[in-house]
């Protein structure tokens, strides 16, 4: 996993029927035998932070990060949202801590935060930007014609 130039690269994950029990068994194994080197728990934790709603699952599916064989996105979001109820994390040796730091620094810039909000609310579908182009062209031509009439 890496974050460079505003792009987060995550290895793909194939989600099948046994994924929840598989993840739970791996986390228990890691907590018992590799308590201070929890790479798998950290990877699952990253996905837990990224997946809050079924729409998040859909976005990760569209970008090729998740291949969902479970059937619906609600089930996937429920799995990742319930995964860390009984898991104790060790803060001192968090594998993804530098990645989280880079993501937070990138997102903490005010204009990036506002850009993300605009993109989520108004430009998450191609129609608003498609309809915006004729509006801008019309306003530009009216403004240009008004300037010609004025002079």
PDB file of C-alpha atoms in Angstrom, residues 6-81:
ATOM      1  CA  UNK A   6      -2.909  12.123  -4.236  1.00  0.00           C
ATOM      2  CA  UNK A   7      -3.407   8.486  -5.251  1.00  0.00           C
ATOM      3  CA  UNK A   8      -3.819   5.648  -2.770  1.00  0.00           C
ATOM      4  CA  UNK A   9      -2.702   2.304  -4.196  1.00  0.00           C
ATOM      5  CA  UNK A  10      -4.215  -0.731  -2.476  1.00  0.00           C
ATOM      6  CA  UNK A  11      -3.724  -4.349  -3.530  1.00  0.00           C
ATOM      7  CA  UNK A  12      -6.932  -5.977  -4.786  1.00  0.00           C
ATOM      8  CA  UNK A  13      -9.025  -8.142  -2.482  1.00  0.00           C
ATOM      9  CA  UNK A  14     -11.357 -10.949  -3.517  1.00  0.00           C
ATOM     10  CA  UNK A  15     -14.309 -11.213  -1.100  1.00  0.00           C
ATOM     11  CA  UNK A  16     -15.965 -14.620  -0.987  1.00  0.00           C
ATOM     12  CA  UNK A  17     -18.366 -16.337   1.423  1.00  0.00           C
ATOM     13  CA  UNK A  18     -15.642 -17.397   3.860  1.00  0.00           C
ATOM     14  CA  UNK A  19     -13.922 -13.992   4.062  1.00  0.00           C
ATOM     15  CA  UNK A  20     -15.331 -12.956   7.442  1.00  0.00           C
ATOM     16  CA  UNK A  21     -14.310 -16.159   9.237  1.00  0.00           C
ATOM     17  CA  UNK A  22     -10.968 -16.088   7.391  1.00  0.00           C
ATOM     18  CA  UNK A  23     -10.243 -12.513   8.546  1.00  0.00           C
ATOM     19  CA  UNK A  24     -11.373 -13.277  12.096  1.00  0.00           C
ATOM     20  CA  UNK A  25      -9.126 -16.350  12.288  1.00  0.00           C
ATOM     21  CA  UNK A  26      -6.162 -14.403  10.907  1.00  0.00           C
ATOM     22  CA  UNK A  27      -6.666 -11.568  13.384  1.00  0.00           C
ATOM     23  CA  UNK A  28      -6.870 -13.993  16.325  1.00  0.00           C
ATOM     24  CA  UNK A  29      -3.745 -15.782  15.105  1.00  0.00           C
ATOM     25  CA  UNK A  30      -1.900 -12.512  14.696  1.00  0.00           C
ATOM     26  CA  UNK A  31      -2.955 -11.237  18.112  1.00  0.00           C
ATOM     27  CA  UNK A  32      -1.809 -14.449  19.782  1.00  0.00           C
ATOM     28  CA  UNK A  33       1.486 -15.016  17.971  1.00  0.00           C
ATOM     29  CA  UNK A  34       2.536 -11.707  16.383  1.00  0.00           C
ATOM     30  CA  UNK A  35       1.082  -9.141  18.749  1.00  0.00           C
ATOM     31  CA  UNK A  36       3.605  -6.419  17.893  1.00  0.00           C
ATOM     32  CA  UNK A  37       3.782  -7.144  14.143  1.00  0.00           C
ATOM     33  CA  UNK A  38       0.162  -7.031  13.029  1.00  0.00           C
ATOM     34  CA  UNK A  39       0.337  -6.517   9.274  1.00  0.00           C
ATOM     35  CA  UNK A  40      -2.921  -8.302   8.476  1.00  0.00           C
ATOM     36  CA  UNK A  41      -4.872  -6.477  11.180  1.00  0.00           C
ATOM     37  CA  UNK A  42      -3.484  -3.183   9.902  1.00  0.00           C
ATOM     38  CA  UNK A  43      -4.554  -3.985   6.330  1.00  0.00           C
ATOM     39  CA  UNK A  44      -8.053  -4.943   7.480  1.00  0.00           C
ATOM     40  CA  UNK A  45      -8.132  -1.796   9.623  1.00  0.00           C
ATOM     41  CA  UNK A  46      -7.336   0.336   6.566  1.00  0.00           C
ATOM     42  CA  UNK A  47     -10.242  -1.252   4.705  1.00  0.00           C
ATOM     43  CA  UNK A  48     -12.415  -0.712   7.790  1.00  0.00           C
ATOM     44  CA  UNK A  49     -11.623   3.016   7.669  1.00  0.00           C
ATOM     45  CA  UNK A  50     -12.328   3.191   3.936  1.00  0.00           C
ATOM     46  CA  UNK A  51     -15.596   1.236   4.021  1.00  0.00           C
ATOM     47  CA  UNK A  52     -18.430   2.833   5.950  1.00  0.00           C
ATOM     48  CA  UNK A  53     -21.369   2.470   3.569  1.00  0.00           C
ATOM     49  CA  UNK A  54     -22.406   0.238   0.662  1.00  0.00           C
ATOM     50  CA  UNK A  55     -21.544   3.169  -1.637  1.00  0.00           C
ATOM     51  CA  UNK A  56     -17.929   2.957  -0.449  1.00  0.00           C
ATOM     52  CA  UNK A  57     -17.891  -0.731  -1.388  1.00  0.00           C
ATOM     53  CA  UNK A  58     -19.278   0.159  -4.814  1.00  0.00           C
ATOM     54  CA  UNK A  59     -16.571   2.785  -5.339  1.00  0.00           C
ATOM     55  CA  UNK A  60     -13.806   0.314  -4.382  1.00  0.00           C
ATOM     56  CA  UNK A  61     -15.377  -2.267  -6.703  1.00  0.00           C
ATOM     57  CA  UNK A  62     -15.441   0.199  -9.607  1.00  0.00           C
ATOM     58  CA  UNK A  63     -11.751   0.943  -9.090  1.00  0.00           C
ATOM     59  CA  UNK A  64     -10.781  -2.744  -9.026  1.00  0.00           C
ATOM     60  CA  UNK A  65      -9.767  -2.860  -5.360  1.00  0.00           C
ATOM     61  CA  UNK A  66     -12.564  -5.168  -4.224  1.00  0.00           C
ATOM     62  CA  UNK A  67     -14.052  -8.063  -6.130  1.00  0.00           C
ATOM     63  CA  UNK A  68     -17.338  -8.749  -4.370  1.00  0.00           C
ATOM     64  CA  UNK A  69     -18.569 -12.342  -4.582  1.00  0.00           C
ATOM     65  CA  UNK A  70     -20.798 -11.952  -1.515  1.00  0.00           C
ATOM     66  CA  UNK A  71     -23.730 -10.667  -3.509  1.00  0.00           C
ATOM     67  CA  UNK A  72     -24.457  -7.242  -2.117  1.00  0.00           C
ATOM     68  CA  UNK A  73     -22.504  -4.257  -0.881  1.00  0.00           C
ATOM     69  CA  UNK A  74     -24.446  -3.972   2.390  1.00  0.00           C
ATOM     70  CA  UNK A  75     -23.054  -7.306   3.545  1.00  0.00           C
ATOM     71  CA  UNK A  76     -19.484  -6.238   2.771  1.00  0.00           C
ATOM     72  CA  UNK A  77     -19.848  -2.928   4.625  1.00  0.00           C
ATOM     73  CA  UNK A  78     -21.366  -4.762   7.615  1.00  0.00           C
ATOM     74  CA  UNK A  79     -18.433  -7.184   7.722  1.00  0.00           C
ATOM     75  CA  UNK A  80     -15.829  -4.413   7.800  1.00  0.00           C
ATOM     76  CA  UNK A  81     -17.813  -2.220  10.193  1.00  0.00           C
TER      77      UNK A  81
END
